[in-house]
Amino acid sequence: LLYLGLVFMLARRFTGRFGAHVAALLTALGPVGLVLWSTMARGGFIELVVLGTLALVMATDLLGQRQPRSSSFFMLGLVLGIGWWMNNQIAFYMAPIGLIFLFRLPVTSGLRVAFNGLLAGLAGFFLGSAPFWYANIAIKPKWQTFETLTKKQTDTGFFDHLTGYFSEALPIIFGARRF
C-alpha cells in the first residue's frame, strides 16, 4: 500500500491528479505473476521498490529546489543506503538519480551546492548501508557479498535465456501459464 501511495506521489509530480490515479491503478492491477513475485517476503524485493520509489520522489523534489539543503541530500543518501543494505539492485535507482544530479545540479544550483550535496548524500548512504559494510569487512569470509555478485552463476547462454523468456516468463506475465 505504501508503494501505491509513493507511485501516486511520484506521478503527481509529473502529471495531474488524474494521471497519478491512473499510474497507481495500473500499478495495483499488475499481472498476477509479477504481483505474487514482488510481494513475497523474500529477498527484499517489495522493500526495494518502495525505497527506490521513495528515493525518486525525494530526488524529484530536490531537483525542483533552487538551493537544496544538504540535509535533504543526506536523507536521500540514507534511503538509498538502506536500500543497498537490503538489496543491491537499488543500483538501478541510484544510477539514474546520480546521473541526473551530475549533469543538472551544478548548472541549476552551482558547483558548491552540488559538491556539498554529494558529500552529504555519501555520508547518508554509508550510514544507511553500514550493516552491509560491517558484514563485508568484519565477518569472515570478507567481502563475501561482492564475491557472490561477481562470480559466474550458470553456464547458460544468451539463447537459453531468450528461449526461457518466451517459453516461461511471458506466458506467466500474460496469465497463460501458472506462476
Short mmCIF file of N, CA and C in Angstrom, two decimals:
data_model
loop_
_atom_site.label_atom_id
_atom_site.label_comp_id
_atom_site.label_asym_id
_atom_site.label_seq_id
_atom_site.Cartn_x
_atom_site.Cartn_y
_atom_site.Cartn_z
N LEU A 1 0.82 -1.20 0.00
CA LEU A 1 0.00 0.00 0.00
C LEU A 1 0.86 1.26 0.00
N LEU A 2 1.96 1.19 0.74
CA LEU A 2 2.87 2.33 0.75
C LEU A 2 3.44 2.56 -0.64
N TYR A 3 3.77 1.49 -1.34
CA TYR A 3 4.28 1.59 -2.70
C TYR A 3 3.27 2.29 -3.62
N LEU A 4 2.01 1.92 -3.52
CA LEU A 4 0.98 2.56 -4.34
C LEU A 4 0.90 4.06 -4.06
N GLY A 5 0.98 4.41 -2.78
CA GLY A 5 0.97 5.82 -2.42
C GLY A 5 2.17 6.57 -2.98
N LEU A 6 3.34 5.92 -2.95
CA LEU A 6 4.54 6.56 -3.49
C LEU A 6 4.48 6.69 -5.01
N VAL A 7 3.92 5.69 -5.69
CA VAL A 7 3.73 5.79 -7.14
C VAL A 7 2.80 6.96 -7.45
N PHE A 8 1.73 7.10 -6.68
CA PHE A 8 0.82 8.22 -6.86
C PHE A 8 1.57 9.55 -6.68
N MET A 9 2.37 9.65 -5.60
CA MET A 9 3.11 10.88 -5.33
C MET A 9 4.10 11.21 -6.45
N LEU A 10 4.80 10.18 -6.92
CA LEU A 10 5.77 10.40 -7.99
C LEU A 10 5.08 10.84 -9.29
N ALA A 11 4.01 10.15 -9.65
CA ALA A 11 3.27 10.50 -10.87
C ALA A 11 2.66 11.89 -10.75
N ARG A 12 2.24 12.26 -9.56
CA ARG A 12 1.63 13.59 -9.32
C ARG A 12 2.61 14.71 -9.62
N ARG A 13 3.89 14.45 -9.43
CA ARG A 13 4.90 15.46 -9.69
C ARG A 13 5.09 15.71 -11.20
N PHE A 14 4.63 14.77 -12.02
CA PHE A 14 4.83 14.90 -13.46
C PHE A 14 3.52 15.04 -14.23
N THR A 15 2.41 14.62 -13.62
CA THR A 15 1.12 14.69 -14.30
C THR A 15 0.11 15.35 -13.36
N GLY A 16 -1.10 15.42 -13.80
CA GLY A 16 -2.16 15.93 -12.94
C GLY A 16 -2.66 14.83 -12.01
N ARG A 17 -3.70 15.17 -11.28
CA ARG A 17 -4.28 14.21 -10.33
C ARG A 17 -4.81 12.96 -11.05
N PHE A 18 -5.43 13.15 -12.19
CA PHE A 18 -5.97 12.02 -12.94
C PHE A 18 -4.84 11.07 -13.36
N GLY A 19 -3.75 11.61 -13.89
CA GLY A 19 -2.61 10.79 -14.30
C GLY A 19 -2.01 10.02 -13.13
N ALA A 20 -1.97 10.64 -11.96
CA ALA A 20 -1.45 9.97 -10.78
C ALA A 20 -2.36 8.83 -10.34
N HIS A 21 -3.68 9.03 -10.45
CA HIS A 21 -4.62 7.96 -10.14
C HIS A 21 -4.47 6.79 -11.11
N VAL A 22 -4.31 7.10 -12.39
CA VAL A 22 -4.12 6.05 -13.40
C VAL A 22 -2.83 5.27 -13.12
N ALA A 23 -1.75 5.97 -12.79
CA ALA A 23 -0.47 5.30 -12.50
C ALA A 23 -0.61 4.36 -11.31
N ALA A 24 -1.26 4.83 -10.25
CA ALA A 24 -1.45 3.98 -9.07
C ALA A 24 -2.35 2.79 -9.38
N LEU A 25 -3.40 3.03 -10.16
CA LEU A 25 -4.31 1.94 -10.53
C LEU A 25 -3.59 0.89 -11.37
N LEU A 26 -2.82 1.31 -12.35
CA LEU A 26 -2.08 0.37 -13.18
C LEU A 26 -1.03 -0.39 -12.37
N THR A 27 -0.45 0.25 -11.39
CA THR A 27 0.49 -0.42 -10.51
C THR A 27 -0.22 -1.47 -9.66
N ALA A 28 -1.40 -1.13 -9.20
CA ALA A 28 -2.16 -2.06 -8.34
C ALA A 28 -2.70 -3.25 -9.12
N LEU A 29 -2.93 -3.07 -10.42
CA LEU A 29 -3.54 -4.12 -11.23
C LEU A 29 -2.54 -4.82 -12.13
N GLY A 30 -1.34 -5.05 -11.64
CA GLY A 30 -0.31 -5.71 -12.43
C GLY A 30 -0.64 -7.17 -12.68
N PRO A 31 0.10 -7.81 -13.58
CA PRO A 31 -0.11 -9.24 -13.85
C PRO A 31 0.08 -10.07 -12.59
N VAL A 32 -0.73 -11.10 -12.43
CA VAL A 32 -0.72 -11.91 -11.21
C VAL A 32 0.68 -12.44 -10.91
N GLY A 33 1.38 -12.94 -11.92
CA GLY A 33 2.72 -13.47 -11.69
C GLY A 33 3.66 -12.45 -11.12
N LEU A 34 3.63 -11.22 -11.65
CA LEU A 34 4.51 -10.17 -11.14
C LEU A 34 4.09 -9.69 -9.76
N VAL A 35 2.79 -9.61 -9.52
CA VAL A 35 2.31 -9.20 -8.21
C VAL A 35 2.73 -10.22 -7.15
N LEU A 36 2.53 -11.50 -7.43
CA LEU A 36 2.94 -12.54 -6.49
C LEU A 36 4.44 -12.51 -6.27
N TRP A 37 5.19 -12.40 -7.33
CA TRP A 37 6.65 -12.41 -7.24
C TRP A 37 7.16 -11.23 -6.41
N SER A 38 6.58 -10.07 -6.60
CA SER A 38 7.10 -8.88 -5.93
C SER A 38 6.58 -8.70 -4.51
N THR A 39 5.53 -9.40 -4.13
CA THR A 39 5.01 -9.23 -2.77
C THR A 39 5.39 -10.36 -1.83
N MET A 40 6.06 -11.40 -2.34
CA MET A 40 6.51 -12.47 -1.46
C MET A 40 7.60 -11.94 -0.54
N ALA A 41 7.58 -12.40 0.69
CA ALA A 41 8.56 -11.95 1.68
C ALA A 41 9.86 -12.73 1.51
N ARG A 42 10.68 -12.30 0.56
CA ARG A 42 11.99 -12.89 0.36
C ARG A 42 12.82 -11.93 -0.48
N GLY A 43 14.06 -11.82 -0.16
CA GLY A 43 14.97 -11.04 -0.97
C GLY A 43 14.81 -9.53 -0.91
N GLY A 44 13.85 -9.04 -0.19
CA GLY A 44 13.67 -7.60 -0.08
C GLY A 44 13.20 -6.93 -1.35
N PHE A 45 12.46 -7.65 -2.21
CA PHE A 45 12.08 -7.06 -3.49
C PHE A 45 11.02 -5.98 -3.34
N ILE A 46 9.98 -6.20 -2.58
CA ILE A 46 8.95 -5.17 -2.44
C ILE A 46 9.51 -3.98 -1.66
N GLU A 47 10.37 -4.26 -0.69
CA GLU A 47 11.02 -3.17 0.04
C GLU A 47 11.91 -2.36 -0.89
N LEU A 48 12.53 -3.05 -1.83
CA LEU A 48 13.40 -2.38 -2.80
C LEU A 48 12.61 -1.38 -3.64
N VAL A 49 11.47 -1.77 -4.16
CA VAL A 49 10.71 -0.85 -4.99
C VAL A 49 10.09 0.28 -4.16
N VAL A 50 9.78 -0.01 -2.90
CA VAL A 50 9.26 1.06 -2.03
C VAL A 50 10.36 2.09 -1.78
N LEU A 51 11.54 1.63 -1.37
CA LEU A 51 12.63 2.58 -1.10
C LEU A 51 13.11 3.27 -2.38
N GLY A 52 13.15 2.53 -3.49
CA GLY A 52 13.55 3.14 -4.75
C GLY A 52 12.59 4.21 -5.21
N THR A 53 11.30 3.95 -5.08
CA THR A 53 10.30 4.95 -5.47
C THR A 53 10.34 6.14 -4.52
N LEU A 54 10.53 5.89 -3.23
CA LEU A 54 10.70 6.99 -2.28
C LEU A 54 11.91 7.84 -2.67
N ALA A 55 13.01 7.20 -3.06
CA ALA A 55 14.20 7.93 -3.48
C ALA A 55 13.91 8.77 -4.73
N LEU A 56 13.13 8.23 -5.66
CA LEU A 56 12.77 9.01 -6.85
C LEU A 56 11.92 10.23 -6.49
N VAL A 57 11.00 10.07 -5.55
CA VAL A 57 10.18 11.20 -5.09
C VAL A 57 11.08 12.26 -4.46
N MET A 58 11.99 11.80 -3.58
CA MET A 58 12.90 12.74 -2.90
C MET A 58 13.81 13.44 -3.91
N ALA A 59 14.33 12.70 -4.89
CA ALA A 59 15.22 13.28 -5.89
C ALA A 59 14.48 14.30 -6.75
N THR A 60 13.25 13.97 -7.12
CA THR A 60 12.45 14.91 -7.91
C THR A 60 12.24 16.21 -7.14
N ASP A 61 11.92 16.09 -5.86
CA ASP A 61 11.73 17.29 -5.04
C ASP A 61 13.02 18.09 -4.92
N LEU A 62 14.15 17.38 -4.76
CA LEU A 62 15.43 18.07 -4.65
C LEU A 62 15.77 18.83 -5.93
N LEU A 63 15.51 18.22 -7.06
CA LEU A 63 15.81 18.87 -8.33
C LEU A 63 14.94 20.08 -8.58
N GLY A 64 13.79 20.13 -7.96
CA GLY A 64 12.89 21.27 -8.12
C GLY A 64 13.25 22.46 -7.25
N GLN A 65 14.17 22.28 -6.31
CA GLN A 65 14.57 23.37 -5.41
C GLN A 65 15.74 24.15 -6.00
N ARG A 66 15.72 25.46 -5.82
CA ARG A 66 16.80 26.30 -6.34
C ARG A 66 18.09 26.11 -5.53
N GLN A 67 17.97 26.10 -4.23
CA GLN A 67 19.11 25.92 -3.33
C GLN A 67 18.77 24.81 -2.33
N PRO A 68 18.87 23.56 -2.75
CA PRO A 68 18.52 22.46 -1.85
C PRO A 68 19.48 22.38 -0.66
N ARG A 69 18.94 21.95 0.46
CA ARG A 69 19.74 21.85 1.70
C ARG A 69 20.51 20.53 1.72
N SER A 70 21.66 20.56 2.36
CA SER A 70 22.49 19.36 2.49
C SER A 70 21.76 18.26 3.24
N SER A 71 20.90 18.63 4.17
CA SER A 71 20.18 17.61 4.94
C SER A 71 19.24 16.80 4.04
N SER A 72 18.73 17.43 2.98
CA SER A 72 17.87 16.69 2.04
C SER A 72 18.69 15.67 1.26
N PHE A 73 19.91 16.02 0.88
CA PHE A 73 20.79 15.06 0.22
C PHE A 73 21.18 13.93 1.17
N PHE A 74 21.40 14.29 2.42
CA PHE A 74 21.72 13.27 3.42
C PHE A 74 20.59 12.26 3.55
N MET A 75 19.36 12.75 3.62
CA MET A 75 18.21 11.86 3.75
C MET A 75 18.05 10.97 2.50
N LEU A 76 18.26 11.54 1.33
CA LEU A 76 18.21 10.75 0.10
C LEU A 76 19.28 9.66 0.13
N GLY A 77 20.49 10.02 0.52
CA GLY A 77 21.57 9.05 0.64
C GLY A 77 21.25 7.98 1.67
N LEU A 78 20.61 8.36 2.76
CA LEU A 78 20.23 7.40 3.80
C LEU A 78 19.24 6.37 3.26
N VAL A 79 18.24 6.83 2.53
CA VAL A 79 17.25 5.93 1.94
C VAL A 79 17.93 4.97 0.95
N LEU A 80 18.80 5.51 0.10
CA LEU A 80 19.50 4.66 -0.87
C LEU A 80 20.47 3.71 -0.17
N GLY A 81 21.07 4.15 0.92
CA GLY A 81 21.97 3.28 1.69
C GLY A 81 21.24 2.13 2.34
N ILE A 82 20.09 2.40 2.91
CA ILE A 82 19.28 1.32 3.48
C ILE A 82 18.87 0.36 2.37
N GLY A 83 18.52 0.90 1.22
CA GLY A 83 18.19 0.06 0.08
C GLY A 83 19.37 -0.80 -0.36
N TRP A 84 20.58 -0.24 -0.33
CA TRP A 84 21.78 -1.00 -0.70
C TRP A 84 22.01 -2.16 0.28
N TRP A 85 21.78 -1.88 1.54
CA TRP A 85 21.95 -2.93 2.57
C TRP A 85 20.94 -4.05 2.35
N MET A 86 19.72 -3.70 1.99
CA MET A 86 18.66 -4.70 1.82
C MET A 86 18.80 -5.49 0.53
N ASN A 87 19.11 -4.80 -0.57
CA ASN A 87 19.16 -5.46 -1.87
C ASN A 87 19.95 -4.56 -2.82
N ASN A 88 21.07 -5.07 -3.30
CA ASN A 88 21.96 -4.26 -4.14
C ASN A 88 21.33 -3.82 -5.45
N GLN A 89 20.17 -4.34 -5.79
CA GLN A 89 19.51 -3.90 -7.01
C GLN A 89 18.98 -2.47 -6.91
N ILE A 90 19.14 -1.85 -5.74
CA ILE A 90 18.82 -0.43 -5.61
C ILE A 90 19.71 0.38 -6.56
N ALA A 91 20.77 -0.23 -7.04
CA ALA A 91 21.66 0.44 -8.01
C ALA A 91 20.90 0.89 -9.24
N PHE A 92 19.81 0.18 -9.58
CA PHE A 92 19.02 0.58 -10.75
C PHE A 92 18.25 1.87 -10.49
N TYR A 93 18.09 2.25 -9.26
CA TYR A 93 17.53 3.56 -8.92
C TYR A 93 18.65 4.59 -8.74
N MET A 94 19.76 4.14 -8.16
CA MET A 94 20.86 5.05 -7.87
C MET A 94 21.48 5.61 -9.15
N ALA A 95 21.63 4.78 -10.17
CA ALA A 95 22.30 5.22 -11.40
C ALA A 95 21.60 6.41 -12.07
N PRO A 96 20.29 6.32 -12.35
CA PRO A 96 19.67 7.49 -12.99
C PRO A 96 19.62 8.71 -12.09
N ILE A 97 19.40 8.51 -10.79
CA ILE A 97 19.40 9.65 -9.87
C ILE A 97 20.77 10.32 -9.89
N GLY A 98 21.83 9.52 -9.78
CA GLY A 98 23.18 10.07 -9.78
C GLY A 98 23.53 10.78 -11.07
N LEU A 99 23.16 10.20 -12.20
CA LEU A 99 23.47 10.82 -13.49
C LEU A 99 22.73 12.14 -13.69
N ILE A 100 21.47 12.17 -13.31
CA ILE A 100 20.70 13.41 -13.45
C ILE A 100 21.27 14.50 -12.54
N PHE A 101 21.62 14.11 -11.30
CA PHE A 101 22.22 15.09 -10.40
C PHE A 101 23.57 15.57 -10.94
N LEU A 102 24.36 14.67 -11.49
CA LEU A 102 25.68 15.01 -12.00
C LEU A 102 25.60 16.06 -13.11
N PHE A 103 24.62 15.91 -13.99
CA PHE A 103 24.54 16.82 -15.14
C PHE A 103 23.65 18.05 -14.90
N ARG A 104 22.72 17.95 -13.98
CA ARG A 104 21.79 19.07 -13.81
C ARG A 104 22.10 19.95 -12.61
N LEU A 105 22.46 19.36 -11.49
CA LEU A 105 22.61 20.12 -10.25
C LEU A 105 23.69 21.21 -10.33
N PRO A 106 24.88 20.94 -10.89
CA PRO A 106 25.87 22.03 -10.96
C PRO A 106 25.38 23.22 -11.80
N VAL A 107 24.53 22.96 -12.78
CA VAL A 107 24.03 24.03 -13.64
C VAL A 107 22.96 24.84 -12.92
N THR A 108 22.04 24.16 -12.24
CA THR A 108 20.91 24.86 -11.62
C THR A 108 21.24 25.44 -10.25
N SER A 109 22.11 24.78 -9.49
CA SER A 109 22.37 25.23 -8.11
C SER A 109 23.82 25.62 -7.86
N GLY A 110 24.70 25.37 -8.80
CA GLY A 110 26.11 25.74 -8.63
C GLY A 110 26.96 24.58 -8.14
N LEU A 111 28.25 24.71 -8.39
CA LEU A 111 29.19 23.65 -8.03
C LEU A 111 29.28 23.44 -6.52
N ARG A 112 29.22 24.52 -5.76
CA ARG A 112 29.35 24.40 -4.30
C ARG A 112 28.20 23.59 -3.71
N VAL A 113 26.98 23.90 -4.11
CA VAL A 113 25.81 23.16 -3.63
C VAL A 113 25.89 21.71 -4.09
N ALA A 114 26.30 21.49 -5.34
CA ALA A 114 26.41 20.13 -5.87
C ALA A 114 27.45 19.33 -5.09
N PHE A 115 28.60 19.93 -4.81
CA PHE A 115 29.65 19.23 -4.06
C PHE A 115 29.21 18.94 -2.63
N ASN A 116 28.63 19.94 -1.96
CA ASN A 116 28.13 19.73 -0.59
C ASN A 116 27.03 18.67 -0.57
N GLY A 117 26.17 18.68 -1.57
CA GLY A 117 25.12 17.67 -1.67
C GLY A 117 25.70 16.28 -1.86
N LEU A 118 26.73 16.18 -2.68
CA LEU A 118 27.40 14.90 -2.90
C LEU A 118 27.98 14.36 -1.59
N LEU A 119 28.68 15.21 -0.85
CA LEU A 119 29.27 14.78 0.42
C LEU A 119 28.19 14.36 1.41
N ALA A 120 27.13 15.15 1.51
CA ALA A 120 26.05 14.82 2.44
C ALA A 120 25.35 13.53 2.01
N GLY A 121 25.12 13.37 0.70
CA GLY A 121 24.49 12.15 0.20
C GLY A 121 25.34 10.92 0.46
N LEU A 122 26.64 11.03 0.26
CA LEU A 122 27.54 9.91 0.54
C LEU A 122 27.56 9.56 2.02
N ALA A 123 27.54 10.58 2.88
CA ALA A 123 27.51 10.33 4.32
C ALA A 123 26.23 9.57 4.69
N GLY A 124 25.10 10.00 4.15
CA GLY A 124 23.84 9.31 4.41
C GLY A 124 23.85 7.89 3.86
N PHE A 125 24.41 7.73 2.66
CA PHE A 125 24.48 6.40 2.05
C PHE A 125 25.29 5.44 2.92
N PHE A 126 26.46 5.87 3.37
CA PHE A 126 27.29 4.97 4.15
C PHE A 126 26.71 4.70 5.54
N LEU A 127 25.99 5.66 6.08
CA LEU A 127 25.30 5.40 7.35
C LEU A 127 24.18 4.40 7.14
N GLY A 128 23.37 4.59 6.11
CA GLY A 128 22.26 3.68 5.83
C GLY A 128 22.72 2.28 5.47
N SER A 129 23.85 2.18 4.79
CA SER A 129 24.34 0.87 4.37
C SER A 129 25.39 0.31 5.32
N ALA A 130 25.53 0.88 6.49
CA ALA A 130 26.55 0.44 7.46
C ALA A 130 26.48 -1.06 7.78
N PRO A 131 25.28 -1.66 7.96
CA PRO A 131 25.27 -3.11 8.22
C PRO A 131 25.89 -3.92 7.07
N PHE A 132 25.69 -3.48 5.85
CA PHE A 132 26.28 -4.15 4.70
C PHE A 132 27.80 -4.11 4.77
N TRP A 133 28.35 -2.92 5.02
CA TRP A 133 29.80 -2.76 5.06
C TRP A 133 30.39 -3.49 6.25
N TYR A 134 29.71 -3.45 7.38
CA TYR A 134 30.19 -4.17 8.55
C TYR A 134 30.28 -5.67 8.26
N ALA A 135 29.24 -6.22 7.67
CA ALA A 135 29.22 -7.66 7.37
C ALA A 135 30.32 -8.03 6.38
N ASN A 136 30.62 -7.16 5.44
CA ASN A 136 31.64 -7.48 4.43
C ASN A 136 33.06 -7.26 4.92
N ILE A 137 33.23 -6.39 5.90
CA ILE A 137 34.58 -6.10 6.39
C ILE A 137 34.91 -6.92 7.63
N ALA A 138 33.97 -7.07 8.55
CA ALA A 138 34.27 -7.68 9.84
C ALA A 138 34.00 -9.18 9.92
N ILE A 139 33.11 -9.69 9.10
CA ILE A 139 32.73 -11.09 9.20
C ILE A 139 33.46 -11.88 8.11
N LYS A 140 33.99 -13.03 8.52
CA LYS A 140 34.72 -13.87 7.55
C LYS A 140 33.77 -14.83 6.87
N PRO A 141 33.92 -15.14 5.61
CA PRO A 141 34.96 -14.60 4.72
C PRO A 141 34.64 -13.16 4.33
N LYS A 142 35.66 -12.34 4.30
CA LYS A 142 35.50 -10.92 3.99
C LYS A 142 35.05 -10.72 2.54
N TRP A 143 34.28 -9.68 2.32
CA TRP A 143 33.80 -9.27 1.01
C TRP A 143 32.99 -10.37 0.32
N GLN A 144 32.31 -11.18 1.12
CA GLN A 144 31.52 -12.29 0.60
C GLN A 144 30.44 -11.82 -0.37
N THR A 145 29.81 -10.69 -0.07
CA THR A 145 28.74 -10.19 -0.93
C THR A 145 29.26 -9.92 -2.33
N PHE A 146 30.42 -9.29 -2.43
CA PHE A 146 30.95 -8.96 -3.74
C PHE A 146 31.36 -10.22 -4.51
N GLU A 147 31.84 -11.23 -3.80
CA GLU A 147 32.17 -12.49 -4.46
C GLU A 147 30.90 -13.12 -5.03
N THR A 148 29.82 -13.08 -4.27
CA THR A 148 28.55 -13.63 -4.74
C THR A 148 28.03 -12.85 -5.94
N LEU A 149 28.19 -11.53 -5.92
CA LEU A 149 27.70 -10.70 -7.02
C LEU A 149 28.51 -10.87 -8.30
N THR A 150 29.79 -11.19 -8.19
CA THR A 150 30.64 -11.22 -9.37
C THR A 150 30.95 -12.62 -9.91
N LYS A 151 30.65 -13.66 -9.15
CA LYS A 151 31.00 -15.00 -9.65
C LYS A 151 29.98 -15.46 -10.68
N LYS A 152 30.43 -16.30 -11.56
CA LYS A 152 29.58 -16.83 -12.61
C LYS A 152 28.58 -17.80 -11.99
N GLN A 153 27.30 -17.60 -12.26
CA GLN A 153 26.26 -18.39 -11.63
C GLN A 153 25.94 -19.67 -12.40
N THR A 154 25.80 -19.59 -13.71
CA THR A 154 25.42 -20.75 -14.52
C THR A 154 26.18 -20.70 -15.84
N ASP A 155 26.10 -21.78 -16.56
CA ASP A 155 26.73 -21.85 -17.86
C ASP A 155 25.73 -21.62 -18.99
N THR A 156 24.54 -21.15 -18.67
CA THR A 156 23.55 -20.93 -19.72
C THR A 156 23.93 -19.70 -20.52
N GLY A 157 23.60 -19.72 -21.78
CA GLY A 157 23.95 -18.63 -22.67
C GLY A 157 22.77 -17.74 -22.99
N PHE A 158 23.02 -16.80 -23.87
CA PHE A 158 22.01 -15.82 -24.25
C PHE A 158 20.76 -16.49 -24.82
N PHE A 159 20.94 -17.46 -25.70
CA PHE A 159 19.79 -18.08 -26.35
C PHE A 159 18.97 -18.92 -25.37
N ASP A 160 19.61 -19.50 -24.35
CA ASP A 160 18.87 -20.21 -23.31
C ASP A 160 17.96 -19.25 -22.55
N HIS A 161 18.49 -18.07 -22.24
CA HIS A 161 17.70 -17.05 -21.54
C HIS A 161 16.57 -16.53 -22.44
N LEU A 162 16.88 -16.32 -23.69
CA LEU A 162 15.88 -15.82 -24.63
C LEU A 162 14.75 -16.84 -24.80
N THR A 163 15.10 -18.11 -24.92
CA THR A 163 14.09 -19.16 -25.03
C THR A 163 13.23 -19.22 -23.77
N GLY A 164 13.86 -19.13 -22.60
CA GLY A 164 13.12 -19.12 -21.34
C GLY A 164 12.20 -17.92 -21.21
N TYR A 165 12.64 -16.79 -21.75
CA TYR A 165 11.81 -15.58 -21.72
C TYR A 165 10.49 -15.82 -22.44
N PHE A 166 10.56 -16.41 -23.63
CA PHE A 166 9.35 -16.64 -24.41
C PHE A 166 8.56 -17.86 -23.96
N SER A 167 9.24 -18.89 -23.45
CA SER A 167 8.52 -20.11 -23.08
C SER A 167 8.01 -20.10 -21.65
N GLU A 168 8.62 -19.31 -20.78
CA GLU A 168 8.20 -19.31 -19.37
C GLU A 168 7.75 -17.94 -18.87
N ALA A 169 8.62 -16.94 -19.02
CA ALA A 169 8.33 -15.64 -18.40
C ALA A 169 7.11 -14.94 -19.00
N LEU A 170 7.08 -14.77 -20.32
CA LEU A 170 5.95 -14.07 -20.93
C LEU A 170 4.61 -14.78 -20.70
N PRO A 171 4.54 -16.12 -20.86
CA PRO A 171 3.26 -16.76 -20.56
C PRO A 171 2.80 -16.55 -19.11
N ILE A 172 3.72 -16.50 -18.17
CA ILE A 172 3.35 -16.25 -16.77
C ILE A 172 2.83 -14.82 -16.63
N ILE A 173 3.54 -13.86 -17.23
CA ILE A 173 3.13 -12.46 -17.13
C ILE A 173 1.75 -12.24 -17.73
N PHE A 174 1.46 -12.89 -18.86
CA PHE A 174 0.16 -12.74 -19.52
C PHE A 174 -0.93 -13.62 -18.95
N GLY A 175 -0.59 -14.42 -17.94
CA GLY A 175 -1.60 -15.27 -17.29
C GLY A 175 -1.92 -16.55 -18.04
N ALA A 176 -1.13 -16.89 -19.05
CA ALA A 176 -1.40 -18.11 -19.82
C ALA A 176 -0.77 -19.34 -19.18
N ARG A 177 0.08 -19.12 -18.20
CA ARG A 177 0.74 -20.23 -17.53
C ARG A 177 0.74 -19.94 -16.03
N ARG A 178 0.55 -20.95 -15.24
CA ARG A 178 0.51 -20.79 -13.79
C ARG A 178 1.87 -20.39 -13.26
N PHE A 179 1.86 -19.46 -12.32
CA PHE A 179 3.11 -18.97 -11.72
C PHE A 179 3.69 -20.03 -10.81
#
